[in-house]
Coordinates of C-alpha atoms and ligand atoms in Angstrom, one line a residue:
X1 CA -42.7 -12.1 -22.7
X2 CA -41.4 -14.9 -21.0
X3 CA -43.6 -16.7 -19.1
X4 CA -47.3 -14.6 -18.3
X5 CA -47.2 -15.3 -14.2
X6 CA -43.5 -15.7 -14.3
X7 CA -43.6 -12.6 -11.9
X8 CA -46.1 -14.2 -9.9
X9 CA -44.6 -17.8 -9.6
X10 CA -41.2 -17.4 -8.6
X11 CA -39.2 -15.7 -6.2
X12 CA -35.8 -13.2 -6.7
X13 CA -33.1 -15.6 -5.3
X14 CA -29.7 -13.8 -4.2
X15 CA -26.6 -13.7 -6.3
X16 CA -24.0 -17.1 -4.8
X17 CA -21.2 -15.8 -3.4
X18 CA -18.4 -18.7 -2.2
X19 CA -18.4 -18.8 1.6
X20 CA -16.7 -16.4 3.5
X21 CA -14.1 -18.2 5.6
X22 CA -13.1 -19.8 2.4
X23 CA -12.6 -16.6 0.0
X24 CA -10.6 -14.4 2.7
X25 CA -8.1 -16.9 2.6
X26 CA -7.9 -16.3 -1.6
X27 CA -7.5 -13.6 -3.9
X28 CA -9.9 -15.8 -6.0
X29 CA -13.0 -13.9 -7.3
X30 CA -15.9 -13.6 -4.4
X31 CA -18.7 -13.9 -6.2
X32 CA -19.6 -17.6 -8.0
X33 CA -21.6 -18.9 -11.0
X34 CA -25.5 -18.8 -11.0
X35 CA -26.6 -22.4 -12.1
X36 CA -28.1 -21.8 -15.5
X37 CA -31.1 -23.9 -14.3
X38 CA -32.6 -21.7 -11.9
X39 CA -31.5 -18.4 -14.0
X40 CA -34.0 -19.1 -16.5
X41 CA -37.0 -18.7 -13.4
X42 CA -35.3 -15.1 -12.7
X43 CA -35.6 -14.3 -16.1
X44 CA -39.0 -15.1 -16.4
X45 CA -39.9 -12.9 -13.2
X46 CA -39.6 -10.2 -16.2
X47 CA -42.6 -8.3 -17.2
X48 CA -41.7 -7.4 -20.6
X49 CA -43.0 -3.6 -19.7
X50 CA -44.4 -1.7 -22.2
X51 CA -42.8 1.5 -20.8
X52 CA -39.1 -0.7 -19.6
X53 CA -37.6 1.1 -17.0
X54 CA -35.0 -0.6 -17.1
X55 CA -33.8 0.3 -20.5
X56 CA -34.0 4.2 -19.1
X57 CA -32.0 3.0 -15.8
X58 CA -29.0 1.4 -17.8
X59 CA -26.6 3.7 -19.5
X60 CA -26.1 1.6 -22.3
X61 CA -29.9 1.5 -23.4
X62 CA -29.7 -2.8 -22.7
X63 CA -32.4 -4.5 -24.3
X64 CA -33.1 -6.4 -20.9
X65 CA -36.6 -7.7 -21.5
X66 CA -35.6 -9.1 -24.9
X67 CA -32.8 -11.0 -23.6
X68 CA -34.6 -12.1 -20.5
X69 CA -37.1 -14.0 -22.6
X70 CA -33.8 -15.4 -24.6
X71 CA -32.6 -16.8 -21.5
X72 CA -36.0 -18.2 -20.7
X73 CA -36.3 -20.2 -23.8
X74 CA -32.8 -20.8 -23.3
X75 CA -31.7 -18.9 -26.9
X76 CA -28.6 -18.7 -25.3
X77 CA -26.7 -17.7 -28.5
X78 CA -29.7 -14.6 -29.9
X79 CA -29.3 -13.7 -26.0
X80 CA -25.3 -13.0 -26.5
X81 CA -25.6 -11.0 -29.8
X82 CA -28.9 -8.9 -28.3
X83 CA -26.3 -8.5 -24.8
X84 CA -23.5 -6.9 -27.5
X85 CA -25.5 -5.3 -29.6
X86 CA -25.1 -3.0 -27.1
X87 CA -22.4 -3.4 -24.4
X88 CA -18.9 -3.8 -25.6
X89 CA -17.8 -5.6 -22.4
X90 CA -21.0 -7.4 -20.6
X91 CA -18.5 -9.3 -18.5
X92 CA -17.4 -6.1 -16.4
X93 CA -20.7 -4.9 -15.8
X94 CA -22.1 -8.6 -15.4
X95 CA -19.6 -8.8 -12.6
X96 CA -19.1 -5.1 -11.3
X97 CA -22.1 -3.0 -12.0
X98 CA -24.2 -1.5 -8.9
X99 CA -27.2 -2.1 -11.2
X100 CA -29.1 1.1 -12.1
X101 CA -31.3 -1.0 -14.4
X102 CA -32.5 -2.9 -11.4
X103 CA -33.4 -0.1 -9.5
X104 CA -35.3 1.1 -12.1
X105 CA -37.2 -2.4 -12.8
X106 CA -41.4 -1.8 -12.6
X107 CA -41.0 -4.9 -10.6
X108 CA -39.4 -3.5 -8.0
X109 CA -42.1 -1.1 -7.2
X110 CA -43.9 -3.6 -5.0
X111 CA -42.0 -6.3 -5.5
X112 CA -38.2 -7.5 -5.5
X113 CA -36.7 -6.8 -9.3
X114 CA -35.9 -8.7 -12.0
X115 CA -32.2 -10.4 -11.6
X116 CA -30.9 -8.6 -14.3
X117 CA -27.1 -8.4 -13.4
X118 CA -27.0 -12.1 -13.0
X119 CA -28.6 -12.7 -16.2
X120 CA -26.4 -10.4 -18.2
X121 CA -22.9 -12.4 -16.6
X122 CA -24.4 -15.8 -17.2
X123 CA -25.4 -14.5 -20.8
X124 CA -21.8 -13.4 -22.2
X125 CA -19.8 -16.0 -19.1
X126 CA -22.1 -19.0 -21.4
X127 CA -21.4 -17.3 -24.4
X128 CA -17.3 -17.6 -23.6
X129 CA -17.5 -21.2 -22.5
X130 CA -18.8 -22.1 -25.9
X131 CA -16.3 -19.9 -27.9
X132 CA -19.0 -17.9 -29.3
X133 CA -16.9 -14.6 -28.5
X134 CA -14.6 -14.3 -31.5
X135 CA -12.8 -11.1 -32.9
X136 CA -14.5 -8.8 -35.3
X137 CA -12.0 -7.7 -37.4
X138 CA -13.1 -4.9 -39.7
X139 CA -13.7 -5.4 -43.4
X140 CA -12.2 -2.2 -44.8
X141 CA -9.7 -0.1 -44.4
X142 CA -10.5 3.3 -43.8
X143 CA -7.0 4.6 -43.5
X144 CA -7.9 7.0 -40.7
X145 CA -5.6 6.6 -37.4
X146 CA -6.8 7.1 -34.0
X147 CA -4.8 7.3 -30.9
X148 CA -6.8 6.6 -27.2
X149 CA -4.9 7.8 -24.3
X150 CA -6.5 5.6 -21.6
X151 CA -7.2 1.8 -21.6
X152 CA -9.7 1.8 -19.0
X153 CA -13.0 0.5 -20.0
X154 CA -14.2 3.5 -21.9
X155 CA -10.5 3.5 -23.8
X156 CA -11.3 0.2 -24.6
X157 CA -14.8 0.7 -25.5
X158 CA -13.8 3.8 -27.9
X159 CA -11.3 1.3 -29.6
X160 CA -13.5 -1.1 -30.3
X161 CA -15.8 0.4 -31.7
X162 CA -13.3 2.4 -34.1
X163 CA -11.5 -0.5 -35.1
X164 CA -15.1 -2.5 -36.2
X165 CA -15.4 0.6 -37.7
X166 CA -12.7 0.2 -40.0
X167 CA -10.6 2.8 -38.7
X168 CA -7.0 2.0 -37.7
X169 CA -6.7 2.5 -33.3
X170 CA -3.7 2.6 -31.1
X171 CA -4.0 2.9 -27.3
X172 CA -1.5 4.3 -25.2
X173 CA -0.9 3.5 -21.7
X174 CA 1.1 4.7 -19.2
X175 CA 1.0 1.6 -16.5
X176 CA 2.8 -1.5 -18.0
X177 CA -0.6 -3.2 -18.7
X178 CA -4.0 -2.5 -20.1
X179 CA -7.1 -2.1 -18.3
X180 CA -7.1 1.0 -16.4
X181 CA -8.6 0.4 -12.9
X182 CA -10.1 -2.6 -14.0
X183 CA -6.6 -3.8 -14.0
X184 CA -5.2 -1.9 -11.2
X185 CA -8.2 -0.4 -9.0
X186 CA -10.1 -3.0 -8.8
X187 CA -9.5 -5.3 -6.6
X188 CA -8.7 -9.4 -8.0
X189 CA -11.0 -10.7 -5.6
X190 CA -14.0 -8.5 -7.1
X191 CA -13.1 -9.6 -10.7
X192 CA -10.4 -11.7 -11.6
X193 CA -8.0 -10.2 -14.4
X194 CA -8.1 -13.2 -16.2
X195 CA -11.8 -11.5 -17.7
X196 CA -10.3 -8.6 -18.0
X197 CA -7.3 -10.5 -20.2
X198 CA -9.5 -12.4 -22.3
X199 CA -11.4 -9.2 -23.5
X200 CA -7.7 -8.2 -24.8
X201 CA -7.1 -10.9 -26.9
X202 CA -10.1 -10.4 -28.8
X203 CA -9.7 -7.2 -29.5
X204 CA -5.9 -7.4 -30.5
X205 CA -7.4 -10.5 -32.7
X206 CA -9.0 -7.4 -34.3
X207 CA -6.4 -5.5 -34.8
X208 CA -6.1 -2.5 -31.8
X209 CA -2.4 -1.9 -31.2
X210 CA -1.8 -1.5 -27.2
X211 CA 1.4 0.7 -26.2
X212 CA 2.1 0.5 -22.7
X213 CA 4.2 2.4 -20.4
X214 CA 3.4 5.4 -22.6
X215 CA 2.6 8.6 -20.3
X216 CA 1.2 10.9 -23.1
X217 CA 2.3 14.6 -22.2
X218 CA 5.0 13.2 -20.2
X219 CA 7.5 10.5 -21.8
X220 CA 5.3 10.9 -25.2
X221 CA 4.9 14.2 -26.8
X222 CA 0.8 14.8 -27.4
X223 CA 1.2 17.2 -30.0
X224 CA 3.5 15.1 -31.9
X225 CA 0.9 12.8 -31.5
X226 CA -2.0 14.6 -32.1
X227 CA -0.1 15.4 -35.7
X228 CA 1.0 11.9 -36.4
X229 CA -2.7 10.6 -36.0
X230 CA -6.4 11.6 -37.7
X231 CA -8.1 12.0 -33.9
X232 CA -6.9 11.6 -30.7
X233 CA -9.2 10.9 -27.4
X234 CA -8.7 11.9 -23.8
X235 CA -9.4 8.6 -21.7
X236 CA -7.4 9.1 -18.5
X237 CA -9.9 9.1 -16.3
X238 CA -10.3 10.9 -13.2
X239 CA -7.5 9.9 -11.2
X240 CA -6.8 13.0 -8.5
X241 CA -7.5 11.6 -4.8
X242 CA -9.2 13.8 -2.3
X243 CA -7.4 15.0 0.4
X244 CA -8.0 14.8 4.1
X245 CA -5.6 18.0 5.3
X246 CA -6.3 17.7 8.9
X247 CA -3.6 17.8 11.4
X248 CA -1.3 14.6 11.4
X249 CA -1.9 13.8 7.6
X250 CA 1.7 13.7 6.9
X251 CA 2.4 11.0 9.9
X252 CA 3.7 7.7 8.7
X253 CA 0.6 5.4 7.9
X254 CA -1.5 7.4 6.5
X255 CA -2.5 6.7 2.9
X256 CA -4.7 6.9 -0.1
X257 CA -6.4 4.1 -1.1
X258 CA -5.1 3.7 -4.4
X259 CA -1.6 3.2 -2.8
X260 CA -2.7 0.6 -1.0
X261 CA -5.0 -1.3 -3.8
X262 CA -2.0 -0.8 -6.9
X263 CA 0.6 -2.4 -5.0
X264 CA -1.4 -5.7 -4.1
X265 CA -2.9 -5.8 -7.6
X266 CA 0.4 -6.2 -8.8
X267 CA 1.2 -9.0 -6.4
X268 CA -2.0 -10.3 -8.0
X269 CA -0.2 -10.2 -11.2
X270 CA 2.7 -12.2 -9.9
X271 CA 5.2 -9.1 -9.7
X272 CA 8.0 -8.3 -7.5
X273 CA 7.0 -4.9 -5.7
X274 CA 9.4 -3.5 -3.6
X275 CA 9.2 -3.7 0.0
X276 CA 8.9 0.1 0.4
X277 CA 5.7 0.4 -2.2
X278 CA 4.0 -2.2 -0.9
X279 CA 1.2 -1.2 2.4
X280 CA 0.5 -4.4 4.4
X281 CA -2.5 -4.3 7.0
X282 CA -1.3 -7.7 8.5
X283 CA -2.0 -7.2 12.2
X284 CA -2.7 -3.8 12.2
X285 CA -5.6 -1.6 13.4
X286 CA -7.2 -0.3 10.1
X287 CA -8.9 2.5 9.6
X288 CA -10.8 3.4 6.2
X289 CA -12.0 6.7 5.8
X290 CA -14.6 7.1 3.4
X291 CA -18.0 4.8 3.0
X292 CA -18.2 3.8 -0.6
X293 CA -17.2 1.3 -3.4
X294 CA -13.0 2.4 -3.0
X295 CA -13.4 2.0 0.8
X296 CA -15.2 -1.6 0.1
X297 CA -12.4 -2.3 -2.0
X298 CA -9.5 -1.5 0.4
X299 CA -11.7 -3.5 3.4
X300 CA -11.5 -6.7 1.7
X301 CA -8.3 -6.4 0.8
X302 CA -7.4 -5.7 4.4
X303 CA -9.4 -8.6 5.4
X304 CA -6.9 -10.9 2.9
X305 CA -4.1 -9.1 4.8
X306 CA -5.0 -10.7 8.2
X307 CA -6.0 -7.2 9.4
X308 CA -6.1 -7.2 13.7
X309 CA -9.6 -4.8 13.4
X310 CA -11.0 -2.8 10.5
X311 CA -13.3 0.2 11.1
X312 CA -14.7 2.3 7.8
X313 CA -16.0 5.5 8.7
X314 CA -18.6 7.0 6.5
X315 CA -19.6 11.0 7.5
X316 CA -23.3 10.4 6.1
X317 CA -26.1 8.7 8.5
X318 CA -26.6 5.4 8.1
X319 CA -29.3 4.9 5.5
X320 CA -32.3 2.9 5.2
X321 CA -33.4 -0.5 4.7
X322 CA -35.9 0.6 2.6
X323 CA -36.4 3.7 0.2
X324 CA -37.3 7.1 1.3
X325 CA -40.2 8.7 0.2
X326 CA -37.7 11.6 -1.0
X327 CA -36.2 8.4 -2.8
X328 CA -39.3 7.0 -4.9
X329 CA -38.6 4.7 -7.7
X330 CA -37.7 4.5 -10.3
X331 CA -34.3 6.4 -8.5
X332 CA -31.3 4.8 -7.7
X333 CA -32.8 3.6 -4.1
X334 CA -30.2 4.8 -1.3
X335 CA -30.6 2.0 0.5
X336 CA -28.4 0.4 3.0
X337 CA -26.1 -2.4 1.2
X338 CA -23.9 -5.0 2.3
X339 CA -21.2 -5.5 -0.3
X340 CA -19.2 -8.7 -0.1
X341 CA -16.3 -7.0 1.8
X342 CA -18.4 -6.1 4.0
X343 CA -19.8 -9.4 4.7
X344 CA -16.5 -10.5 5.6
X345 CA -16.6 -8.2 8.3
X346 CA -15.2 -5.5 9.8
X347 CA -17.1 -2.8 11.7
X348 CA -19.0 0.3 9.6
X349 CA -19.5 3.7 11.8
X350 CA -21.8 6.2 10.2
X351 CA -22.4 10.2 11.2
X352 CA -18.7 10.1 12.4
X353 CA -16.3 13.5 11.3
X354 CA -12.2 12.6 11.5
X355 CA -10.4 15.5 13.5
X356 CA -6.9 14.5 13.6
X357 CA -4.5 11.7 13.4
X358 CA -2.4 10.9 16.5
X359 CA 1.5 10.5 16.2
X360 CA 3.0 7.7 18.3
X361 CA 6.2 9.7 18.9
X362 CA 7.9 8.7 16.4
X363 CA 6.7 9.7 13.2
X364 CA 3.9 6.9 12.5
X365 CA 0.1 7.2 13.6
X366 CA -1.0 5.7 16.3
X367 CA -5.0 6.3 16.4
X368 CA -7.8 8.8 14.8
X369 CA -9.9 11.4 16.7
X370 CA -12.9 11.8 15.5
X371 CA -16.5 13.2 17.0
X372 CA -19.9 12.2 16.2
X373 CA -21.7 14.2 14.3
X374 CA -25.8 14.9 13.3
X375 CA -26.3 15.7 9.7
X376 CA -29.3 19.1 9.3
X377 CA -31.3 19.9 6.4
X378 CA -32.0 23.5 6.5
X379 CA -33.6 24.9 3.2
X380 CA -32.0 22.9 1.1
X381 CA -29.0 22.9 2.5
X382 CA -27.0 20.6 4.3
X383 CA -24.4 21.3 7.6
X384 CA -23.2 18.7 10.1
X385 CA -23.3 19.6 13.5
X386 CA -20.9 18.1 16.0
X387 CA -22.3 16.3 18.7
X388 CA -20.9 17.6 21.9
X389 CA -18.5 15.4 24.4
X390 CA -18.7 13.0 21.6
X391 CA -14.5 12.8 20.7
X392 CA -12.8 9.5 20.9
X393 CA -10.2 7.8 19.5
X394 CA -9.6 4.4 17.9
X395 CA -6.3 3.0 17.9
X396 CA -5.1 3.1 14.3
X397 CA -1.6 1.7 12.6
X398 CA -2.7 2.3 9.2
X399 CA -5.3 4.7 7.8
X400 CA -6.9 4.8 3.7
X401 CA -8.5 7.8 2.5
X402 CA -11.2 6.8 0.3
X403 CA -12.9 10.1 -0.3
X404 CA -13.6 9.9 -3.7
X405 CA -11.2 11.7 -6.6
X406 CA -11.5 15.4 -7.5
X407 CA -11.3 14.8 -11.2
X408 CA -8.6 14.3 -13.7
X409 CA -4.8 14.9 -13.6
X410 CA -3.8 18.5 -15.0
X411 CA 0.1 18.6 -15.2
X412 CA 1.5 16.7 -18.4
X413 CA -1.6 15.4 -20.9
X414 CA -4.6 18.2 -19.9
X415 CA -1.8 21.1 -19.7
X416 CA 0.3 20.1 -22.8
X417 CA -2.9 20.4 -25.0
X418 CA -4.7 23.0 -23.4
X419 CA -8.0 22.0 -23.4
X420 CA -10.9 23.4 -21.4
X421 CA -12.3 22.2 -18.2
X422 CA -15.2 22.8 -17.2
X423 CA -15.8 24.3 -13.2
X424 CA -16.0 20.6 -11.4
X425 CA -12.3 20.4 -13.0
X426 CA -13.3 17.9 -15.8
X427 CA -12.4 17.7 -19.3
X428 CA -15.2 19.6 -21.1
X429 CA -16.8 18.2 -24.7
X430 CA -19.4 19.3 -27.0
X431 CA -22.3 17.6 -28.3
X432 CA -19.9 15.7 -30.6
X433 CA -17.5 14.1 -27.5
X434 CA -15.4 17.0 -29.2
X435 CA -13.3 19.0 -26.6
X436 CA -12.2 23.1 -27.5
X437 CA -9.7 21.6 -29.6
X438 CA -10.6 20.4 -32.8
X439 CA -10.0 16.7 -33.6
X440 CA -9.4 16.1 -29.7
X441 CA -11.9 14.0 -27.8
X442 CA -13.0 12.9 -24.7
X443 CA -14.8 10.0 -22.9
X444 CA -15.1 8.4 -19.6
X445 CA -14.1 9.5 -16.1
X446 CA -12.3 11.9 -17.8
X447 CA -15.1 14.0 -18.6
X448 CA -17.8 13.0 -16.2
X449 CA -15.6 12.9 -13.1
X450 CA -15.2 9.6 -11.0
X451 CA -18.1 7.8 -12.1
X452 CA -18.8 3.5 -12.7
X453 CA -17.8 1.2 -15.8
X454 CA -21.0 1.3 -17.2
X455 CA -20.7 4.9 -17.9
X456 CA -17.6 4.4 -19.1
X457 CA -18.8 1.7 -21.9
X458 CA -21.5 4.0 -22.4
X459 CA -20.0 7.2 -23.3
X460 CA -16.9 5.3 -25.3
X461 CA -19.4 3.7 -27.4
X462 CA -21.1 7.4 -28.0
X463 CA -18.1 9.4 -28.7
X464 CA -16.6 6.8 -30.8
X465 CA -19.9 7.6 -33.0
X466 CA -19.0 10.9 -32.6
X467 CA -15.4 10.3 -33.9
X468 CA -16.3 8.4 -36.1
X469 CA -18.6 11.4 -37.9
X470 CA -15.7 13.5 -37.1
X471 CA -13.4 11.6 -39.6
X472 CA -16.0 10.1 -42.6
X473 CA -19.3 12.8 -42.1
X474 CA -21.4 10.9 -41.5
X475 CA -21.4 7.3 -38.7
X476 CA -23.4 4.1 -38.6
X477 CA -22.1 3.4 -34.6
X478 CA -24.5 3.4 -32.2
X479 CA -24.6 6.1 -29.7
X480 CA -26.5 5.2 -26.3
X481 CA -25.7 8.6 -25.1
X482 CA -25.9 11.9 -26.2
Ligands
LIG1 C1 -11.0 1.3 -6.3 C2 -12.1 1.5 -7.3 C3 -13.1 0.5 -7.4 C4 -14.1 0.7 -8.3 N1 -15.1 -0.3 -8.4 C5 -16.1 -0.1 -9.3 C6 -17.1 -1.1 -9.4 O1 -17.1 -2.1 -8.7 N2 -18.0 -0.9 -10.3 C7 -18.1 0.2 -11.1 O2 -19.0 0.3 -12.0 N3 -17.2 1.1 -11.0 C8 -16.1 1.0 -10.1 N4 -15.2 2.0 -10.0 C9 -15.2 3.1 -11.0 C10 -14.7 2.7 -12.3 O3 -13.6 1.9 -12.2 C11 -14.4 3.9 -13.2 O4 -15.5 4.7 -13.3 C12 -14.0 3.5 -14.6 O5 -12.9 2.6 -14.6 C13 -13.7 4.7 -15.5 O6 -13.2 4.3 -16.7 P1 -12.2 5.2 -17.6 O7 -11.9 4.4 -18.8 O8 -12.9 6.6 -17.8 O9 -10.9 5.5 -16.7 P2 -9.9 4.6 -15.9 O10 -10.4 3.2 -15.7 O11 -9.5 5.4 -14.7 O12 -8.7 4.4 -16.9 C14 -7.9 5.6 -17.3 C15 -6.5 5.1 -17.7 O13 -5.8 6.2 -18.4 C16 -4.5 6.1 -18.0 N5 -3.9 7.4 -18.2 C17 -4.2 8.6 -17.6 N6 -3.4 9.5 -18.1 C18 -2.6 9.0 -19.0 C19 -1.6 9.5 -19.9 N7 -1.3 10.8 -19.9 N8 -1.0 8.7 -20.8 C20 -1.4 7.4 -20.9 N9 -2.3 6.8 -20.0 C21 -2.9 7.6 -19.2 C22 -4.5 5.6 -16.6 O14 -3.3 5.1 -16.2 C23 -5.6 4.6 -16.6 O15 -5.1 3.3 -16.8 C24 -14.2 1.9 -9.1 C25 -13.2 2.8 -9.0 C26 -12.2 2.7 -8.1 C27 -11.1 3.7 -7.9
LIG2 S1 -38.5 -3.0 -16.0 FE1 -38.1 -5.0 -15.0 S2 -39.9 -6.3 -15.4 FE2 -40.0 -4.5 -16.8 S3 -39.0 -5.2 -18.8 FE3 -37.4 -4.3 -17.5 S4 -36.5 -6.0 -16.4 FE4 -38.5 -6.7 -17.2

């Protein structure tokens, strides 16, 4: 254990974030560097549970208490190889995750929990400074080829861990660069790509071929594929937005999210995208419908834009500040958050239902309608009432749908192979990561549905096991997951 009354001594202290006026003005990534100084005090605040609660709230099965009494004694190198002995990519989450394995912290029963996201990114960001992060390559040669269809992270993570493995890994990619929404999602400001690049290198030090611009099913024949290679794996994550089909959808202005967040990750990048693909907010009214992490995403982005007012609608009631008693710990507390976006301002309306979008007269929206609404609980089940001679509208030049995605894509890869999905629309898998075609597997958002990285990493790391059996009968890979 770190220190005894570590708990007892010192405070949680907040995550430093560069100041807002400054960052709005950049693309440059939000959040800053914890001074390694003070980090070893939050790591100490760690109990060293016998029961760890964290381990169960993370996906990946961290060993957080071991690594928090690294940091304290500052075993800064043990604390890097205990971080990937079971995360691939401790940089994404470090910088990205929501943090189930905070909420789950004992300390944060009575008590604010351990810093555990912060200690993870200063763990692998120290272990990068002093070129400690060096590629693996395998020492056999298995002969076995895999293809991945998807470089998001679990893509990545399945690679990895195949090519470490011995086996011989190809990714294909159908935008013309690796990372899946970590490249093109997720916005520069939240993590810079440069992480994202530096990841890459190391693992094409190893040996993983990347093919981009390769749409599987569509300008790359799967079954072709899926002869040419030993296993392939379904990685393309759950890309199908959700609709909002109420009247005025088709009016000019009116977009998803994603076609507003691709576009200026590619100006990110330094490419020329034409005029006609790119969706500016710059000195319009903005309207984001839809309360979570995409929406967060396309407010900050707006705010970059120079946006004249942002609103972001959310249908749910605003939640707590504190938990619920339907919401004990060790759940994920539904609490109410402000994300950095969100401390850059912009204006957040809860219990609010969209009816229509107004035309201008000429084809382009000019507001939203939308009522107020009460959410009821009745046996179990939830309806929203309308509250009445509660319509209005706010003026609105562009609107993003940010209502979540309904799962993955069907036409070209899922349809070409014919594997099953399961009733939400996702890819389904056995015990194995194995879909109902043999030597085809699956991982990720794919599978699950839109989810976070850290289930990503998670479930690439397990089916990559499961692949892994699949091809020599028998795996040494761990598998956080079942
Ligand atoms: C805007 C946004 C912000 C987010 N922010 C966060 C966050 O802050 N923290 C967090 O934890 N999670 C976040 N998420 C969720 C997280 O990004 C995903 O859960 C995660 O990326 C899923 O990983 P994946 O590898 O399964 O799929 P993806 O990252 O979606 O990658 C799938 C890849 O497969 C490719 N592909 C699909 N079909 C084919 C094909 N036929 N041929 C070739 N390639 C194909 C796609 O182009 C894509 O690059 C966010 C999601 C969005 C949309
Ligand atoms: S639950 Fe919290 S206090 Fe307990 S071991 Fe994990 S991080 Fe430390």
């Amino acid at each position: 254990m770190a220190k005894v009354t570590g708990f007892l001594d010192y405070q949680r202290e907040h995550q430093p974030y560069r100041p807002v006026a400054e960052r709005v003005q950049s693309w440059r990534q939000v959040m800053d560097h914890w001074p390694v100084e003070t980090l070893g005090q939050q790591a100490a605040r760690c109990m060293d549970c016998g029961i760890p609660f964290c381990h169960d709230g993370c996906p990946l099965g961290n060993l957080i208490p071991d690594w928090n009494d690294l940091v304290y004694h500052q075993r800064w190198r043990e604390a890097i190889d205990r971080l990937h002995a079971t995360n691939n990519f401790p940089e994404f989450t470090g910088t990205l995750c929501p943090a189930p394995c905070e909420g789950a912290c004992v300390l944060g029963i009575n008590d604010d929990p351990v810093t555990i996201k912060a200690v993870e990114l200063t763990i692998i960001d120290h272990a990068f400074e002093h070129g400690w992060v060096l590629p693996e390559p395998p020492a056999l040669d298995t002969g076995k080829c895999i293809a991945v269809v998807g470089s998001g992270p679990a893509g990545l993570a399945i690679a990895q861990q195949l090519r470490r493995a011995g086996h011989r890994v190809t990714v294909f990619e159908r935008a013309d660069r690796i990372g899946g929404l970590l490249r093109y999602g997720i916005p520069e400001f939240k993590m810079e790509k440069r992480v994202l690049n530096r990841r890459l290198q190391q693992m094409t030090a190893e040996g993983v071929e990347f093919r981009t611009s390769a749409n599987v099913g569509v300008n790359i024949d799967v079954n072709k594929l899926r002869h040419e290679y030993d296993a392939l794996v379904l990685a393309g994550g759950a890309t199908q937005p959700r609709d909002l089909p109420i009247a005025g959808r088709e009016l000019h202005g009116v977009h998803f999210a994603m076609d507003f967040l691709t576009p200026q990750n590619h100006v990110c990048e330094g490419d020329k995208v034409p005029e006609e693909a790119l969706i500016s907010a710059t000195d319009k009214h903005v309207i984001i419908i839809g309360g979570g992490d995409t929406g967060a995403d396309c407010l900050g982005t707006a705010h970059r834009h120079g946006a004249k007012s942002i609103h972001q609608l959310e249908i749910l009631p605003h939640p707590p500040a504190a938990r619920a008693l339907t919401n004990p710990w060790p759940e994920w507390p539904q609490i109410y958050r402000i994300s950095a976006a969100h401390a850059e301002g912009g204006e957040r309306l809860y219990s609010v239902s969209s009816k229509r979008f107004v035309d201008d007269g000429n084809g382009r929206v000019r507001a939203l309608e939308l009522t107020e609404i009460e959410m009821k609980i009745e046996d179990g089940r939830t309806s929203f009432v309308e509250i009445k001679g509660s319509k209005h509208e706010l003026p609105c030049d562009l609107a993003l749908l940010a209502l979540g995605f309904t799962g993955p894509e069907k036409p070209g890869l899922v349809d070409a192979l014919g594997v099953t999905v399961t009733e939400r629309g996702n890819v389904w898998r056995d015990e194995s990561w194995m879909t109902s075609e043999t030597g085809v597997f699956t991982a990720g958002d794919m599978q699950r549905g839109q989810s976070l990285i850290v289930w990503a990493i998670a479930e690439g790391r397990s089916a990559a096991r499961g692949i892994d059996a699949f091809l020599m009968g028998r795996s040494d890979l761990p598998a956080p997951l079942d």
